[in-house]
XYZ file of C-alpha atoms in Angstrom:
455
model
C 11.986 -31.317 3.922
C 12.506 -28.132 1.918
C 10.377 -29.488 -0.947
C 7.216 -29.353 1.184
C 7.584 -25.547 1.106
C 9.059 -24.954 -2.366
C 6.351 -27.054 -4.081
C 3.868 -24.288 -3.157
C 5.903 -21.540 -4.861
C 4.264 -21.874 -8.294
C 0.692 -21.690 -6.992
C 1.549 -18.886 -4.560
C 3.091 -16.837 -7.378
C 0.157 -17.536 -9.687
C -2.262 -16.314 -7.011
C -0.131 -13.347 -5.965
C 1.122 -12.086 -9.346
C -2.129 -10.385 -10.484
C -2.379 -8.746 -7.045
C 1.247 -7.613 -7.276
C 0.692 -6.189 -10.773
C -2.470 -4.438 -9.619
C -0.744 -2.934 -6.596
C 2.261 -1.978 -8.684
C -0.280 -0.215 -10.867
C -1.296 1.984 -7.930
C 2.359 2.718 -7.258
C 3.087 3.254 -10.938
C 0.538 6.081 -10.911
C 2.777 7.708 -8.293
C 5.905 6.809 -10.252
C 4.509 8.403 -13.436
C 3.496 11.513 -11.470
C 6.934 11.754 -9.855
C 8.929 11.267 -13.065
C 6.834 13.762 -15.043
C 6.628 16.318 -12.228
C 10.371 15.886 -11.569
C 11.014 17.356 -15.024
C 9.494 20.639 -13.759
C 11.958 20.953 -10.829
C 12.827 19.713 -7.342
C 10.316 22.071 -5.628
C 7.466 20.581 -7.677
C 8.622 17.060 -6.815
C 8.792 17.993 -3.118
C 5.265 19.520 -3.362
C 3.819 16.271 -4.733
C 5.572 14.452 -1.878
C 4.110 16.831 0.727
C 0.596 16.707 -0.737
C 0.645 12.929 -1.013
C 1.858 12.595 2.573
C -1.615 13.645 3.778
C -3.334 11.394 1.239
C -1.138 8.364 2.043
C -2.166 8.460 5.696
C -5.863 8.554 4.777
C -5.345 5.959 2.039
C -3.718 3.579 4.517
C -6.835 3.701 6.684
C -9.126 3.095 3.696
C -7.095 0.258 2.178
C -6.349 -1.287 5.575
C -10.041 -1.253 6.504
C -11.076 -2.851 3.201
C -8.757 -5.838 3.815
C -11.352 -7.110 6.328
C -13.513 -8.176 3.367
C -10.920 -10.650 2.000
C -10.624 -13.130 4.921
C -14.411 -13.136 5.399
C -14.985 -13.922 1.709
C -12.101 -16.465 1.666
C -13.476 -18.275 4.723
C -17.010 -18.302 3.215
C -15.598 -19.576 -0.091
C -13.623 -22.321 1.690
C -16.848 -23.384 3.447
C -18.900 -23.106 0.184
C -21.181 -20.377 1.611
C -22.168 -17.957 -1.211
C -24.637 -15.991 0.956
C -21.997 -14.981 3.506
C -19.549 -13.942 0.776
C -22.182 -11.732 -0.894
C -23.135 -10.217 2.449
C -19.475 -9.377 3.172
C -19.256 -7.525 -0.167
C -22.527 -5.614 0.295
C -21.755 -4.431 3.804
C -18.134 -3.778 2.837
C -19.256 -1.502 -0.010
C -21.460 0.520 2.333
C -18.692 0.939 4.908
C -15.971 1.708 2.317
C -18.117 4.403 0.636
C -18.800 6.097 3.973
C -15.135 5.796 4.944
C -13.908 7.266 1.622
C -16.145 10.337 2.027
C -15.122 10.732 5.684
C -11.402 10.567 4.848
C -11.819 13.229 2.135
C -13.529 15.561 4.629
C -10.851 14.911 7.278
C -8.083 15.888 4.824
C -9.909 19.127 3.951
C -10.281 19.853 7.671
C -6.574 19.125 8.360
C -5.238 20.972 5.288
C -4.463 24.266 7.156
C -1.923 22.334 9.280
C 0.376 22.314 6.248
C 1.283 25.954 7.008
C 2.603 25.048 10.478
C 4.847 22.124 9.556
C 8.066 24.088 8.886
C 8.043 23.047 5.228
C 9.638 25.241 2.493
C 7.189 28.053 1.563
C 7.413 27.482 -2.206
C 6.664 23.776 -1.682
C 3.564 24.534 0.440
C 2.161 26.969 -2.176
C 2.451 24.304 -4.874
C 1.142 21.463 -2.686
C -2.241 22.917 -1.613
C -4.091 22.960 -5.001
C -2.645 19.508 -5.771
C -3.862 18.158 -2.430
C -7.488 19.276 -2.957
C -7.989 17.085 -6.034
C -5.957 14.072 -4.925
C -7.851 14.028 -1.602
C -11.175 13.673 -3.444
C -9.748 10.762 -5.481
C -9.754 8.769 -2.209
C -13.531 8.292 -2.514
C -13.436 6.193 -5.717
C -10.201 4.512 -4.584
C -11.691 3.134 -1.346
C -14.866 1.996 -3.169
C -12.637 0.190 -5.680
C -10.834 -1.476 -2.764
C -14.096 -3.108 -1.625
C -14.528 -4.792 -5.029
C -10.834 -5.649 -5.162
C -10.729 -7.326 -1.753
C -13.920 -9.260 -2.526
C -12.525 -10.535 -5.832
C -9.261 -11.557 -4.155
C -11.162 -13.353 -1.393
C -12.575 -15.646 -4.120
C -8.983 -16.193 -5.384
C -9.934 -14.238 -8.539
C -6.997 -11.838 -8.438
C -6.748 -10.895 -12.132
C -9.854 -8.670 -12.459
C -8.651 -5.882 -10.127
C -5.351 -6.045 -12.046
C -7.144 -5.336 -15.344
C -8.915 -2.331 -13.788
C -5.628 -0.945 -12.476
C -3.863 -1.335 -15.847
C -6.661 0.603 -17.591
C -6.436 3.309 -14.898
C -2.661 3.577 -15.361
C -2.958 4.128 -19.092
C -5.551 6.868 -18.515
C -3.399 8.493 -15.814
C -0.212 8.577 -17.894
C -1.985 9.999 -20.956
C -3.720 12.717 -18.905
C -0.454 13.509 -17.091
C 1.335 14.034 -20.388
C -1.441 16.237 -21.741
C -2.103 18.322 -18.618
C 1.263 18.633 -16.821
C 3.113 19.908 -19.895
C 0.184 21.317 -21.929
C 0.735 18.945 -24.861
C -1.459 18.895 -28.027
C -3.177 22.172 -27.158
C -4.267 21.177 -23.637
C -3.704 23.732 -20.819
C -0.337 23.525 -19.028
C -1.419 22.867 -15.416
C 1.814 21.569 -13.841
C 1.268 19.415 -10.762
C -2.483 20.192 -10.747
C -2.591 18.341 -14.076
C -1.076 15.308 -12.324
C -3.820 15.500 -9.675
C -6.573 15.625 -12.334
C -5.047 12.566 -14.031
C -5.067 10.617 -10.749
C -8.702 11.558 -9.957
C -10.073 10.635 -13.394
C -8.086 7.365 -13.460
C -9.501 6.272 -10.082
C -13.095 7.016 -11.124
C -12.622 4.941 -14.289
C -11.120 2.130 -12.176
C -14.351 1.770 -10.141
C -16.620 1.900 -13.207
C -14.494 -0.699 -15.016
C -14.361 -3.316 -12.221
C -18.071 -2.936 -11.396
C -18.996 -3.441 -15.076
C -16.568 -6.353 -15.464
C -17.807 -8.268 -12.401
C -21.456 -7.855 -13.392
C -20.751 -9.381 -16.814
C -18.968 -12.491 -15.471
C -21.331 -15.421 -14.793
C -19.331 -16.762 -11.861
C -19.777 -13.436 -10.031
C -23.520 -13.089 -10.783
C -24.740 -14.626 -7.477
C -22.473 -12.257 -5.540
C -22.754 -8.863 -7.280
C -26.413 -8.635 -8.388
C -29.706 -7.877 -6.621
C -28.205 -6.047 -3.658
C -30.779 -4.788 -1.198
C -29.032 -1.889 0.516
C -32.186 -1.148 2.524
C -31.488 -4.272 4.587
C -28.266 -3.715 6.517
C -27.403 -6.167 9.296
C -25.685 -4.690 12.329
C -24.078 -8.050 13.097
C -22.251 -8.102 9.722
C -21.266 -4.429 9.990
C -19.812 -5.086 13.443
C -17.859 -8.110 12.208
C -16.315 -6.173 9.313
C -15.517 -3.229 11.579
C -14.023 -5.540 14.232
C -11.609 -6.870 11.602
C -11.318 -3.701 9.530
C -10.386 -1.049 12.049
C -7.465 -2.946 13.623
C -6.251 -3.772 10.073
C -6.608 -0.099 9.152
C -4.607 0.898 12.229
C -1.867 -1.614 11.342
C -1.451 -0.069 7.908
C -1.828 3.433 9.352
C 1.003 2.916 11.858
C 3.348 1.826 9.063
C 2.346 4.439 6.482
C 2.357 7.164 9.148
C 6.013 6.536 10.022
C 6.945 6.823 6.340
C 4.872 10.011 6.207
C 6.731 11.283 9.258
C 9.930 10.616 7.294
C 8.591 12.901 4.525
C 7.865 15.663 7.041
C 11.206 15.259 8.835
C 12.943 15.424 5.443
C 10.994 18.612 4.693
C 12.411 20.191 7.855
C 15.884 19.488 6.420
C 14.959 21.272 3.136
C 13.397 20.857 -0.339
C 16.277 18.749 -1.721
C 16.308 16.202 1.157
C 12.523 15.984 0.759
C 12.829 15.355 -2.996
C 15.507 12.680 -2.353
C 13.276 11.069 0.265
C 10.403 11.000 -2.247
C 12.557 9.206 -4.845
C 13.740 6.551 -2.372
C 10.224 6.175 -0.966
C 8.664 5.733 -4.415
C 11.213 3.070 -5.403
C 10.781 1.248 -2.082
C 6.998 1.357 -2.381
C 7.203 -0.446 -5.732
C 9.151 -3.365 -4.270
C 6.878 -3.293 -1.192
C 3.905 -4.027 -3.473
C 5.424 -7.441 -4.232
C 5.351 -8.184 -0.503
C 1.797 -6.806 -0.306
C 0.698 -9.117 -3.132
C 2.252 -12.135 -1.423
C 0.582 -10.967 1.797
C -2.810 -11.119 0.052
C -1.986 -14.634 -1.197
C -1.112 -15.586 2.392
C -4.358 -14.045 3.691
C -6.494 -15.893 1.104
C -4.799 -19.287 1.497
C -4.726 -19.094 5.301
C -8.395 -17.986 5.257
C -9.322 -20.980 3.086
C -7.498 -23.425 5.386
C -9.181 -21.812 8.394
C -12.551 -22.458 6.712
C -11.495 -26.105 6.247
C -10.148 -26.269 9.845
C -6.872 -27.733 8.511
C -4.298 -26.006 10.720
C -1.228 -28.124 9.881
C -1.682 -27.291 6.181
C -2.356 -23.677 7.117
C 1.019 -23.397 8.879
C 2.923 -25.187 6.092
C 1.376 -23.043 3.331
C 2.005 -19.800 5.231
C 5.644 -20.728 5.867
C 6.116 -21.549 2.180
C 5.014 -17.963 1.380
C 7.412 -16.581 4.017
C 10.304 -18.468 2.387
C 9.335 -17.301 -1.118
C 9.140 -13.701 0.139
C 12.595 -13.935 1.746
C 14.173 -15.094 -1.537
C 12.463 -12.371 -3.622
C 13.329 -9.577 -1.153
C 17.031 -10.584 -1.131
C 17.005 -10.127 -4.929
C 15.468 -6.658 -4.514
C 18.078 -5.746 -1.903
C 20.850 -6.606 -4.373
C 19.159 -4.528 -7.105
C 19.004 -1.500 -4.796
C 22.687 -1.904 -3.898
C 23.729 -2.175 -7.544
C 21.476 0.607 -8.864
C 21.548 3.145 -6.041
C 23.518 5.705 -8.101
C 21.447 5.273 -11.291
C 17.834 4.950 -10.110
C 17.539 8.589 -8.865
C 18.587 9.952 -12.283
C 15.356 8.533 -13.782
C 13.301 10.998 -11.721
C 15.153 14.197 -12.671
C 16.136 16.092 -15.796
C 19.913 15.686 -15.446
C 20.443 17.913 -18.510
C 18.710 20.896 -16.876
C 21.591 23.374 -16.427
C 19.514 25.818 -14.338
C 18.798 23.164 -11.679
C 22.086 21.266 -11.985
C 23.275 21.909 -8.410
C 19.915 20.894 -6.871
C 19.638 17.790 -9.043
C 23.183 16.685 -8.183
C 22.495 17.032 -4.450
C 19.177 15.146 -4.708
C 20.828 12.251 -6.589
C 23.638 12.066 -3.997
C 21.191 12.047 -1.063
C 18.817 9.550 -2.705
C 21.709 7.123 -3.347
C 22.538 7.143 0.383
C 18.895 6.448 1.266
C 18.703 3.571 -1.210
C 21.683 1.974 0.550
C 19.571 1.740 3.739
C 16.459 0.814 1.728
C 18.330 -2.185 0.315
C 18.578 -3.664 3.803
C 14.997 -3.018 4.863
C 13.576 -4.754 1.772
C 13.829 -8.047 3.657
C 12.202 -6.820 6.889
C 9.485 -4.907 5.029
C 8.509 -7.822 2.797
C 8.435 -10.375 5.596
C 6.435 -8.255 8.028
C 3.646 -7.546 5.509
C 3.372 -11.235 4.483
C 3.260 -12.440 8.104
C 0.648 -9.766 8.806
C -1.400 -11.105 5.864
C -1.273 -14.604 7.361
C -2.475 -13.279 10.725
C -5.357 -11.458 8.990
C -6.260 -14.753 7.299
C -6.493 -16.211 10.826
C -8.662 -13.162 11.693
C -6.135 -12.275 14.397
C -5.960 -8.490 14.277
C -5.849 -7.001 17.789
C -2.438 -8.191 19.032
C -0.774 -7.494 15.623
C -2.116 -3.916 15.877
C -0.323 -3.467 19.205
C 2.829 -5.020 17.719
C 2.869 -2.628 14.751
C 2.344 0.374 17.042
C 5.247 -0.656 19.292
C 7.560 -1.432 16.354
C 6.961 1.770 14.375
C 6.191 4.382 17.020
C 8.031 3.241 20.144
C 11.107 1.912 18.287
C 11.273 3.239 14.696
C 10.080 6.847 15.005
C 12.232 7.887 18.009
C 15.319 6.567 16.147
C 14.313 8.461 12.961
C 13.606 11.663 14.874
C 16.839 11.676 16.853
C 19.230 10.533 14.109
C 17.557 12.715 11.463
C 17.358 16.020 13.338
C 20.070 15.779 16.004
C 22.985 13.986 14.332
C 25.053 14.437 11.160
C 23.332 11.403 9.619
C 20.296 13.587 8.760
C 18.287 11.923 5.919
C 20.163 8.633 6.307
C 19.382 8.659 10.032
C 15.668 9.006 9.280
C 15.826 5.873 7.147
C 17.856 3.930 9.736
C 14.869 4.544 12.034
C 12.542 3.086 9.382
C 14.795 0.024 9.104
C 14.768 -0.556 12.878
C 10.953 -0.300 13.053
C 10.377 -2.700 10.154
C 12.816 -5.252 11.556
C 11.204 -5.150 14.999
C 7.773 -5.578 13.384
C 8.849 -8.619 11.306
C 10.367 -10.408 14.324
C 7.439 -9.785 16.693
C 4.761 -10.672 14.108
C 6.498 -13.970 13.296
C 6.626 -14.859 17.009
C 2.876 -14.179 17.171
C 2.157 -16.344 14.093
C 4.346 -19.157 15.409
C 2.585 -19.137 18.791
C -0.949 -19.063 17.328
C -0.499 -21.800 14.724
C 1.200 -24.181 17.167
C -1.651 -23.586 19.608
C -4.295 -24.272 16.902
C -2.555 -27.500 15.856
C -2.296 -28.740 19.465
C -5.999 -28.045 20.090
């Protein structure tokens, strides 16, 4: 009985691992920024957190929207229809480019709000110049996402991974040169980190576009685009899938962003501790995201084949694999909660010793809660991927809104600002929202697949 699920583990991991590595690459850019900036001080680390909080919200909309390309390409691939897959990429590129530019302009428009958010003044002053550059890096990032989602829809998950690895190397080198002013380069502090991120994301787009054009198997899909001919029907289909998917990711990322802002109300040190715990959690979350893409692709393929019993079995095998992996991560967080925060700070800095000690203490408490929500977080994103593969996006959007904003956020707000739990209370709210999301999304998947099999 169990073997019918475990026999899929090897293929699922082979499909998901390049996606996981690629997504970890995105997160590793943030990790490198945080570790290097953390050497400058806790205010600088909090400023990167505050600046990125605006970008993360916009990024969630861009990445969430681009996921609409994957199930369309996967379904077309399952049905052997090259024309539809190429059309999904072309129209997806147009929409992602427009969306990336729009998100950049929205951040610039919303930037003055940063002065009214009750954040520490020194953190705000540092965050604004950083935010300007990182906001513009959204444009190449969202364009890259279109190519990435297309490639993954064809089950070719390694090429976006290569692009992300190259981008990481560029980012880390530029960070080292520009944050600290090494080898004669100007010492730009956190602005140097923003320049590194922008340049790395531009290179990422150029690399994947060049790589795909050179590969024979992609030639029918990525050459001879006629952007003068845009079909409203295809645009509407991508938008019908993309905007609910974008909202799903937005609702989740926005509650984590709210946690950053609530932590900022408590002070610079709670905000720095929150950033450390959030960065560590986001790295493990990328494993769930990668498995979610595998679920979306495999479910999309089975939908194209109209084989719903196999669809349900394959999806459940990915749920089981995710559960096992996330339990391992939970144990790692429990065992390493005291040590992990020390990686982000210069513990030998005598001038900032008191601040660093407080940040490490607070971050350890947050990682205790984070250990428990690994399981909920991983499962909910994989189940959501399966539902996207079924092209079921409207009801899951409502579910994510209810889970994060009617359950999770009120708990975070009350426990964080009105009880002695403070930062820990904020993260208990995150845990409750993620758990509610995982349970409700699974009930939705269970209902839909049983209905499809019966029909």
